[in-house]
Amino acid sequence: MKLYDGGRAPNPRRVRIFLAEKGLSIPLVPVDMAAMGHRSNEITSLNPLQRLPVLELDNGSVITESVAICRYFEELHPQPPLFGEGALGKALVEMWNRRVELNFMAPVTSAFRHTHPAMVEWEVPQIPQWGEANRPKAIGFMAVLDEQLATSAFIAGDQFSIADITLLVSVDFLKPAKIVMPEEFVNLKRWHEVVSNRPSAKA
Ligand SMILES: N[C@@H](CCC(=O)N[C@@H](CS)C(=O)NCC(=O)O)C(=O)O
């Protein structure tokens, strides 16, 4: 089994954090994304979308999409549960993971990809106005996150989950996206400190 990894990029990091939380060590194949390694023939043959991460199994099967890769490991290694427990717990984790992906991770990464000069070849067409338009969207959703975290230790409830991992990589990507978290979001800040101190956050 091999995990094609993309270094500091948020989606590959999601999977590395997930594996660290599970205590799993999977052989990594580093791909130099700055040198466009993700557009190589090797990666394209595994994933025609030319995106990372990519998990290649020993039988030749290929899994792309960070959440699908994490789901695979969750099924093989159910402990600790990171996709929630029970009908309600699982639904809430899925709900928050999707909410964070669509309403926060997407605007944060779009702000970066549509404004940063290094992304010109990645994001075609690069539309700086669209990047600018996404900054207030990301900040607007922080209010929803902050409200949820006012009464909940983690984003989907009392237990750390994949939704926290998606949120962590997105909050950590605010800096490259040149978005500042407003001081008023004290619950989100408290949560960020807590999850950043977990050993897995170094992944
Ligand atoms: N939905 C995919 C997104 C994967 C993705 O966009 N990965 C980025 C790195 S964070 C990438 O490979 N980008 C390459 C490109 O845009 O050319 C997932 O969850 O894995």
Coordinates of N, CA and C and ligand atoms in Angstrom, one line a residue:
M1 N 0.8 -1.2 0.0 CA 0.0 0.0 0.0 C 0.9 1.2 0.0
K2 N 0.5 2.3 -0.8 CA 1.3 3.5 -0.9 C 0.4 4.7 -0.9
L3 N 0.8 5.7 -0.1 CA 0.0 6.9 -0.1 C 0.8 8.0 -0.8
Y4 N 0.3 8.5 -2.0 CA 1.0 9.6 -2.7 C 0.6 10.9 -2.0
D5 N 1.6 11.5 -1.5 CA 1.4 12.6 -0.5 C 1.8 14.0 -1.1
G6 N 1.1 15.0 -0.7 CA 1.4 16.3 -1.3 C 1.9 17.4 -0.3
G7 N 2.7 16.9 0.7 CA 3.3 17.9 1.7 C 2.4 18.8 2.4
R8 N 2.5 20.1 2.2 CA 1.8 21.0 3.1 C 0.4 21.3 2.6
A9 N 0.0 20.8 1.4 CA -1.3 21.0 0.9 C -2.4 20.4 1.8
P10 N -3.5 21.1 2.0 CA -4.5 20.7 3.0 C -5.1 19.3 2.9
N11 N -5.4 18.8 1.6 CA -6.1 17.5 1.6 C -5.1 16.4 1.9
P12 N -3.9 16.3 1.4 CA -3.0 15.3 1.8 C -2.8 15.3 3.3
R13 N -2.7 16.5 3.9 CA -2.5 16.6 5.3 C -3.7 16.1 6.1
R14 N -4.9 16.2 5.6 CA -6.1 15.6 6.2 C -5.9 14.2 6.5
V15 N -5.4 13.5 5.4 CA -5.2 12.0 5.5 C -4.1 11.7 6.5
R16 N -3.0 12.5 6.4 CA -1.9 12.2 7.4 C -2.3 12.4 8.8
I17 N -3.1 13.4 9.1 CA -3.6 13.6 10.5 C -4.5 12.4 10.9
F18 N -5.4 12.0 10.0 CA -6.3 10.9 10.3 C -5.5 9.6 10.6
L19 N -4.5 9.4 9.8 CA -3.6 8.2 10.1 C -2.9 8.3 11.4
A20 N -2.5 9.5 11.7 CA -1.8 9.7 13.0 C -2.7 9.5 14.2
E21 N -4.0 9.9 14.0 CA -5.0 9.7 15.1 C -5.3 8.2 15.3
K22 N -5.2 7.5 14.2 CA -5.4 6.0 14.2 C -4.2 5.2 14.7
G23 N -3.0 5.9 14.7 CA -1.8 5.2 15.0 C -1.3 4.4 13.9
L24 N -1.6 4.7 12.7 CA -1.2 3.9 11.5 C -0.1 4.6 10.8
S25 N 0.8 3.7 10.3 CA 1.9 4.3 9.5 C 1.9 3.6 8.1
I26 N 1.6 4.4 7.1 CA 1.5 3.9 5.7 C 2.7 4.5 4.9
P27 N 3.3 3.7 4.1 CA 4.4 4.2 3.3 C 4.0 5.4 2.4
L28 N 4.7 6.5 2.6 CA 4.3 7.7 1.8 C 5.2 7.8 0.6
V29 N 4.6 8.3 -0.5 CA 5.4 8.6 -1.7 C 5.3 10.1 -1.8
P30 N 6.3 10.9 -1.5 CA 6.2 12.3 -1.6 C 6.2 12.8 -3.0
V31 N 5.2 13.7 -3.3 CA 5.1 14.2 -4.6 C 5.4 15.7 -4.5
D32 N 6.3 16.2 -5.3 CA 6.7 17.6 -5.3 C 5.6 18.4 -6.1
M33 N 4.7 19.0 -5.3 CA 3.6 19.7 -6.0 C 4.0 21.0 -6.6
A34 N 5.0 21.6 -5.9 CA 5.6 22.9 -6.4 C 6.2 22.7 -7.8
A35 N 6.7 21.5 -8.0 CA 7.3 21.2 -9.3 C 6.3 20.5 -10.2
M36 N 5.0 20.6 -9.9 CA 3.9 20.0 -10.6 C 3.9 18.5 -10.8
G37 N 4.5 17.9 -9.7 CA 4.6 16.4 -9.7 C 3.3 15.8 -9.8
H38 N 2.2 16.5 -9.3 CA 0.9 15.9 -9.4 C 0.3 15.8 -10.8
R39 N 1.0 16.4 -11.7 CA 0.5 16.3 -13.1 C 1.4 15.4 -13.9
S40 N 2.2 14.6 -13.2 CA 3.1 13.6 -13.9 C 2.3 12.5 -14.5
N41 N 2.9 11.8 -15.4 CA 2.2 10.6 -16.1 C 1.8 9.6 -15.0
E42 N 2.7 9.4 -14.0 CA 2.4 8.4 -13.0 C 1.2 8.8 -12.2
I43 N 1.1 10.0 -11.7 CA -0.1 10.4 -10.9 C -1.3 10.5 -11.8
T44 N -1.2 10.9 -13.1 CA -2.3 11.0 -14.0 C -2.9 9.6 -14.2
S45 N -2.0 8.6 -14.3 CA -2.5 7.3 -14.6 C -3.3 6.7 -13.4
L46 N -3.0 7.2 -12.2 CA -3.7 6.8 -11.0 C -4.9 7.6 -10.8
N47 N -4.8 8.9 -11.0 CA -5.9 9.8 -10.8 C -6.0 10.8 -11.9
P48 N -6.9 10.6 -12.9 CA -7.0 11.5 -14.0 C -7.4 13.0 -13.6
L49 N -7.8 13.2 -12.4 CA -8.1 14.5 -11.9 C -6.8 15.2 -11.5
Q50 N -5.7 14.5 -11.4 CA -4.4 15.1 -11.1 C -4.4 15.8 -9.8
R51 N -5.0 15.1 -8.8 CA -5.1 15.7 -7.4 C -4.6 14.7 -6.4
L52 N -4.1 15.2 -5.3 CA -3.6 14.4 -4.2 C -4.5 14.7 -3.0
P53 N -4.5 13.7 -2.1 CA -3.8 12.4 -2.0 C -4.4 11.3 -2.9
V54 N -3.5 10.3 -3.1 CA -4.0 9.1 -3.8 C -3.5 7.9 -3.0
L55 N -4.4 7.0 -2.8 CA -3.9 5.7 -2.1 C -4.0 4.6 -3.1
E56 N -2.8 3.9 -3.2 CA -2.8 2.7 -4.1 C -2.6 1.5 -3.3
L57 N -3.5 0.6 -3.4 CA -3.5 -0.7 -2.7 C -2.6 -1.7 -3.4
D58 N -2.2 -2.7 -2.6 CA -1.3 -3.8 -3.2 C -2.0 -4.5 -4.3
N59 N -3.3 -4.6 -4.3 CA -4.0 -5.3 -5.4 C -4.2 -4.4 -6.6
G60 N -3.6 -3.2 -6.6 CA -3.7 -2.3 -7.7 C -4.9 -1.3 -7.6
S61 N -5.8 -1.6 -6.7 CA -7.0 -0.6 -6.6 C -6.5 0.7 -6.1
V62 N -7.2 1.8 -6.6 CA -6.8 3.1 -6.3 C -7.9 3.9 -5.7
I63 N -7.6 4.5 -4.6 CA -8.7 5.4 -3.9 C -8.2 6.8 -3.9
T64 N -9.0 7.7 -4.4 CA -8.7 9.1 -4.3 C -9.9 9.7 -3.5
E65 N -9.8 11.0 -3.2 CA -10.7 11.7 -2.4 C -10.3 11.4 -0.9
S66 N -9.9 12.5 -0.2 CA -9.4 12.3 1.2 C -10.4 11.6 2.1
V67 N -11.7 12.0 2.0 CA -12.6 11.3 2.9 C -12.8 9.9 2.6
A68 N -12.8 9.5 1.3 CA -12.9 8.1 0.9 C -11.7 7.3 1.4
I69 N -10.5 7.9 1.3 CA -9.3 7.2 1.8 C -9.5 7.0 3.3
C70 N -9.9 8.1 4.0 CA -10.1 8.0 5.5 C -11.1 6.9 5.8
R71 N -12.2 6.9 5.1 CA -13.3 5.9 5.3 C -12.7 4.5 5.2
Y72 N -11.9 4.3 4.2 CA -11.3 3.0 4.0 C -10.5 2.5 5.3
F73 N -9.7 3.5 5.8 CA -9.0 3.1 7.0 C -9.9 3.0 8.2
E74 N -11.0 3.7 8.3 CA -11.9 3.6 9.4 C -12.5 2.2 9.4
E75 N -12.9 1.7 8.2 CA -13.5 0.4 8.1 C -12.5 -0.7 8.6
L76 N -11.2 -0.5 8.2 CA -10.2 -1.5 8.6 C -9.8 -1.4 10.0
H77 N -9.8 -0.2 10.5 CA -9.3 0.1 11.9 C -10.3 1.0 12.6
P78 N -11.4 0.4 13.1 CA -12.5 1.2 13.6 C -12.2 2.0 14.9
Q79 N -11.1 1.7 15.6 CA -10.8 2.4 16.8 C -9.6 3.3 16.6
P80 N -9.6 4.5 17.1 CA -10.7 5.2 17.7 C -11.7 5.6 16.6
P81 N -13.0 5.6 16.8 CA -13.9 6.0 15.7 C -13.8 7.5 15.4
L82 N -13.5 7.8 14.1 CA -13.4 9.2 13.7 C -14.5 9.6 12.8
F83 N -15.4 8.7 12.5 CA -16.6 9.0 11.6 C -17.8 9.0 12.5
G84 N -17.7 9.1 13.8 CA -18.8 9.1 14.7 C -19.3 7.7 15.1
E85 N -20.2 7.6 16.0 CA -20.7 6.4 16.5 C -22.2 6.4 16.6
G86 N -22.9 5.3 16.2 CA -24.3 5.3 16.2 C -24.9 6.1 15.1
A87 N -26.2 5.9 14.9 CA -26.9 6.6 13.7 C -26.8 8.1 13.8
L88 N -27.0 8.7 15.0 CA -27.0 10.1 15.1 C -25.6 10.6 15.1
G89 N -24.7 10.0 15.8 CA -23.3 10.4 15.8 C -22.7 10.4 14.4
K90 N -22.9 9.4 13.7 CA -22.4 9.3 12.3 C -22.9 10.4 11.4
A91 N -24.2 10.6 11.6 CA -24.9 11.6 10.7 C -24.3 13.0 11.0
L92 N -24.1 13.3 12.3 CA -23.6 14.6 12.7 C -22.2 14.8 12.2
V93 N -21.4 13.8 12.3 CA -20.0 13.9 11.8 C -20.1 14.2 10.3
E94 N -20.9 13.5 9.6 CA -21.0 13.7 8.1 C -21.5 15.1 7.8
M95 N -22.5 15.5 8.6 CA -23.1 16.8 8.4 C -22.0 17.9 8.5
W96 N -21.3 17.8 9.6 CA -20.3 18.9 9.9 C -19.1 18.8 9.0
N97 N -18.8 17.6 8.6 CA -17.6 17.5 7.6 C -18.0 18.2 6.3
R98 N -19.2 17.9 5.8 CA -19.7 18.5 4.6 C -19.9 20.0 4.7
R99 N -20.4 20.4 5.8 CA -20.6 21.8 6.0 C -19.2 22.6 6.0
V100 N -18.3 22.0 6.7 CA -17.0 22.6 6.7 C -16.3 22.6 5.4
E101 N -16.4 21.5 4.7 CA -15.8 21.4 3.3 C -16.4 22.4 2.4
L102 N -17.7 22.5 2.4 CA -18.4 23.3 1.4 C -18.4 24.8 1.7
N103 N -18.5 25.1 3.0 CA -18.7 26.5 3.4 C -17.5 27.2 4.0
F104 N -16.4 26.4 4.2 CA -15.2 27.0 4.8 C -14.0 26.6 4.0
M105 N -13.7 25.3 3.9 CA -12.5 24.8 3.2 C -12.5 25.4 1.8
A106 N -13.7 25.3 1.1 CA -13.7 25.7 -0.3 C -13.5 27.2 -0.4
P107 N -14.1 28.1 0.4 CA -13.8 29.5 0.2 C -12.3 29.8 0.6
V108 N -11.8 29.1 1.6 CA -10.4 29.4 2.1 C -9.5 29.1 0.9
T109 N -9.6 27.9 0.4 CA -8.7 27.4 -0.7 C -8.9 28.3 -1.9
S110 N -10.2 28.6 -2.2 CA -10.4 29.5 -3.4 C -9.7 30.8 -3.3
A111 N -9.8 31.4 -2.0 CA -9.2 32.7 -1.8 C -7.7 32.6 -2.1
F112 N -7.1 31.5 -1.7 CA -5.6 31.3 -2.0 C -5.4 31.1 -3.5
R113 N -6.1 30.1 -4.0 CA -5.8 29.7 -5.4 C -6.1 30.8 -6.4
H114 N -7.1 31.6 -6.1 CA -7.4 32.7 -7.1 C -6.7 34.0 -7.0
T115 N -5.9 34.1 -5.9 CA -5.2 35.4 -5.7 C -3.7 35.2 -5.7
H116 N -3.2 34.0 -5.4 CA -1.7 33.8 -5.2 C -1.0 33.7 -6.5
P117 N 0.0 34.5 -6.8 CA 0.7 34.4 -8.1 C 1.3 32.9 -8.4
A118 N 1.6 32.2 -7.3 CA 2.2 30.8 -7.6 C 1.1 29.9 -8.1
M119 N -0.2 30.3 -8.0 CA -1.3 29.4 -8.4 C -1.8 29.6 -9.8
V120 N -1.1 30.5 -10.5 CA -1.6 30.8 -11.9 C -1.7 29.6 -12.7
E121 N -0.8 28.7 -12.6 CA -0.8 27.5 -13.5 C -1.7 26.4 -12.9
W122 N -2.1 26.6 -11.6 CA -2.9 25.5 -11.0 C -4.4 25.8 -11.2
E123 N -4.7 27.1 -11.1 CA -6.1 27.5 -11.1 C -6.4 28.3 -12.5
V124 N -6.9 27.5 -13.4 CA -7.1 28.1 -14.8 C -8.6 28.1 -15.1
P125 N -9.2 29.3 -15.3 CA -8.6 30.6 -15.2 C -8.5 31.1 -13.8
Q126 N -7.4 31.8 -13.4 CA -7.3 32.4 -12.1 C -8.1 33.7 -12.1
I127 N -9.1 33.8 -11.2 CA -9.9 35.0 -11.2 C -9.8 35.7 -9.9
P128 N -8.9 36.7 -9.8 CA -8.6 37.3 -8.5 C -9.8 37.9 -7.8
Q129 N -10.8 38.4 -8.6 CA -12.0 38.9 -7.9 C -12.8 37.8 -7.2
W130 N -12.7 36.6 -7.8 CA -13.4 35.5 -7.1 C -12.7 35.1 -5.8
G131 N -11.4 35.2 -5.9 CA -10.6 34.9 -4.7 C -10.9 35.9 -3.6
E132 N -11.0 37.2 -3.9 CA -11.4 38.3 -3.0 C -12.8 38.0 -2.4
A133 N -13.7 37.6 -3.3 CA -15.1 37.4 -2.9 C -15.2 36.3 -1.9
N134 N -14.3 35.4 -1.9 CA -14.3 34.2 -1.0 C -13.9 34.5 0.4
R135 N -13.1 35.6 0.6 CA -12.6 35.9 2.0 C -13.8 36.2 2.9
P136 N -14.7 37.1 2.6 CA -15.8 37.3 3.5 C -16.7 36.1 3.7
K137 N -16.8 35.3 2.6 CA -17.6 34.0 2.8 C -17.0 33.2 3.9
A138 N -15.7 33.0 3.9 CA -15.0 32.2 4.9 C -15.2 32.8 6.3
I139 N -15.1 34.1 6.4 CA -15.2 34.8 7.7 C -16.7 34.7 8.2
G140 N -17.6 34.8 7.2 CA -19.0 34.7 7.6 C -19.3 33.3 8.2
F141 N -18.7 32.2 7.6 CA -19.0 30.9 8.2 C -18.4 30.7 9.5
M142 N -17.3 31.5 9.8 CA -16.7 31.3 11.2 C -17.7 31.6 12.3
A143 N -18.7 32.5 12.0 CA -19.7 32.8 13.0 C -20.5 31.5 13.3
V144 N -20.8 30.7 12.3 CA -21.5 29.5 12.5 C -20.7 28.5 13.3
L145 N -19.4 28.4 13.0 CA -18.5 27.5 13.7 C -18.4 27.9 15.1
D146 N -18.2 29.2 15.3 CA -18.0 29.7 16.7 C -19.2 29.4 17.6
E147 N -20.4 29.6 17.0 CA -21.6 29.3 17.7 C -21.7 27.8 18.1
Q148 N -21.4 27.0 17.2 CA -21.4 25.5 17.5 C -20.4 25.2 18.6
L149 N -19.3 25.8 18.5 CA -18.2 25.4 19.5 C -18.4 26.1 20.8
A150 N -19.4 26.9 20.9 CA -19.7 27.5 22.2 C -20.3 26.5 23.2
T151 N -20.9 25.4 22.6 CA -21.6 24.4 23.4 C -21.1 23.0 23.2
S152 N -20.0 22.9 22.3 CA -19.6 21.6 21.9 C -18.0 21.6 22.0
A153 N -17.5 20.5 22.6 CA -16.0 20.5 22.7 C -15.4 20.4 21.3
F154 N -16.0 19.6 20.4 CA -15.5 19.4 19.1 C -16.6 19.8 18.1
I155 N -16.2 19.9 16.8 CA -17.2 20.5 15.9 C -18.5 19.7 15.7
A156 N -18.3 18.3 15.8 CA -19.6 17.5 15.6 C -20.1 16.9 17.0
G157 N -19.5 17.4 18.1 CA -20.0 16.9 19.4 C -18.9 16.7 20.4
D158 N -19.0 15.7 21.3 CA -18.1 15.6 22.4 C -16.8 14.9 21.9
Q159 N -16.8 14.2 20.8 CA -15.7 13.4 20.4 C -15.0 14.1 19.2
F160 N -13.6 14.0 19.2 CA -12.8 14.4 18.0 C -13.2 13.6 16.8
S161 N -13.3 14.2 15.6 CA -13.7 13.4 14.4 C -13.1 13.9 13.2
I162 N -13.3 13.3 12.1 CA -12.8 13.7 10.8 C -13.2 15.2 10.5
A163 N -14.4 15.6 11.0 CA -14.8 17.0 10.8 C -13.9 18.0 11.4
D164 N -13.3 17.6 12.6 CA -12.3 18.5 13.2 C -11.0 18.5 12.4
I165 N -10.7 17.4 11.7 CA -9.5 17.4 10.9 C -9.7 18.3 9.7
T166 N -10.9 18.2 9.1 CA -11.1 19.1 7.9 C -11.1 20.6 8.4
L167 N -11.6 20.8 9.5 CA -11.7 22.2 10.0 C -10.2 22.7 10.4
L168 N -9.5 21.8 11.0 CA -8.1 22.2 11.4 C -7.2 22.6 10.2
V169 N -7.3 21.7 9.1 CA -6.4 22.0 8.0 C -6.9 23.3 7.3
S170 N -8.2 23.6 7.4 CA -8.7 24.8 6.8 C -8.4 26.0 7.6
V171 N -8.5 25.9 8.9 CA -8.1 27.1 9.7 C -6.6 27.3 9.5
D172 N -5.8 26.3 9.5 CA -4.3 26.5 9.3 C -4.0 27.1 7.9
F173 N -5.0 26.9 7.0 CA -4.7 27.5 5.6 C -5.2 28.9 5.5
L174 N -5.7 29.5 6.6 CA -6.2 30.9 6.6 C -5.0 31.8 6.3
K175 N -3.8 31.4 6.8 CA -2.6 32.3 6.7 C -2.2 32.4 5.2
P176 N -1.9 31.3 4.5 CA -1.6 31.4 3.1 C -2.7 32.1 2.3
A177 N -4.0 31.9 2.8 CA -5.1 32.6 2.0 C -5.2 34.0 2.4
K178 N -4.4 34.5 3.3 CA -4.4 35.9 3.8 C -5.8 36.3 4.3
I179 N -6.3 35.4 5.2 CA -7.6 35.7 5.9 C -7.3 35.7 7.4
V180 N -7.7 36.7 8.1 CA -7.5 36.8 9.5 C -8.7 36.4 10.3
M181 N -8.6 35.5 11.3 CA -9.7 35.2 12.1 C -10.0 36.3 13.0
P182 N -11.3 36.9 13.0 CA -11.6 38.0 13.9 C -11.5 37.5 15.3
E183 N -11.0 38.5 16.2 CA -10.8 38.2 17.6 C -12.1 37.7 18.3
E184 N -13.2 38.1 17.8 CA -14.5 37.8 18.5 C -14.8 36.3 18.5
F185 N -14.2 35.5 17.7 CA -14.5 34.1 17.6 C -13.7 33.3 18.6
V186 N -14.0 33.6 19.9 CA -13.3 33.0 21.0 C -13.4 31.5 21.1
N187 N -14.6 31.0 20.7 CA -14.8 29.5 20.8 C -14.0 28.8 19.8
L188 N -14.0 29.4 18.6 CA -13.2 28.8 17.5 C -11.7 28.8 17.8
K189 N -11.3 29.9 18.4 CA -9.9 30.1 18.8 C -9.5 29.0 19.9
R190 N -10.4 28.9 20.8 CA -10.1 27.9 21.9 C -10.0 26.5 21.3
W191 N -11.0 26.2 20.4 CA -11.0 24.8 19.8 C -9.6 24.7 19.0
H192 N -9.2 25.7 18.3 CA -8.0 25.6 17.4 C -6.8 25.3 18.3
E193 N -6.7 26.0 19.4 CA -5.6 25.7 20.3 C -5.6 24.3 20.8
V194 N -6.8 23.8 21.2 CA -6.9 22.4 21.7 C -6.5 21.4 20.6
V195 N -7.0 21.5 19.4 CA -6.7 20.5 18.4 C -5.3 20.6 17.8
S196 N -4.8 21.9 17.9 CA -3.4 22.1 17.4 C -2.4 21.4 18.3
N197 N -2.8 21.2 19.6 CA -1.9 20.6 20.6 C -2.0 19.1 20.5
R198 N -2.9 18.5 19.8 CA -2.9 17.1 19.6 C -1.6 16.7 18.8
P199 N -1.0 15.6 19.2 CA 0.2 15.2 18.4 C 0.0 15.0 16.9
S200 N -1.2 14.6 16.6 CA -1.5 14.4 15.1 C -1.4 15.6 14.3
A201 N -1.6 16.8 15.0 CA -1.6 18.1 14.2 C -0.2 18.3 13.5
K202 N 0.8 17.7 14.0 CA 2.1 17.8 13.4 C 2.3 17.1 12.1
A203 N 1.3 16.3 11.8 CA 1.4 15.5 10.6 C 1.3 16.4 9.3
Ligands
LIG1 N1 -11.7 16.5 -3.1 C1 -10.3 16.1 -3.2 C2 -9.5 17.4 -3.4 C3 -8.0 17.0 -3.7 C4 -7.3 18.3 -4.0 O1 -7.8 19.3 -4.6 N2 -6.0 18.3 -3.7 C5 -5.1 19.4 -4.0 C6 -4.1 19.5 -2.9 S1 -4.8 20.1 -1.4 C7 -4.5 19.1 -5.3 O2 -4.0 18.1 -5.6 N3 -4.4 20.2 -6.2 C8 -3.7 20.1 -7.4 C9 -4.3 21.0 -8.4 O3 -5.2 21.7 -8.1 O4 -3.7 21.1 -9.5 C10 -9.9 15.4 -1.9 O5 -10.6 15.6 -0.9 O6 -8.9 14.7 -1.8

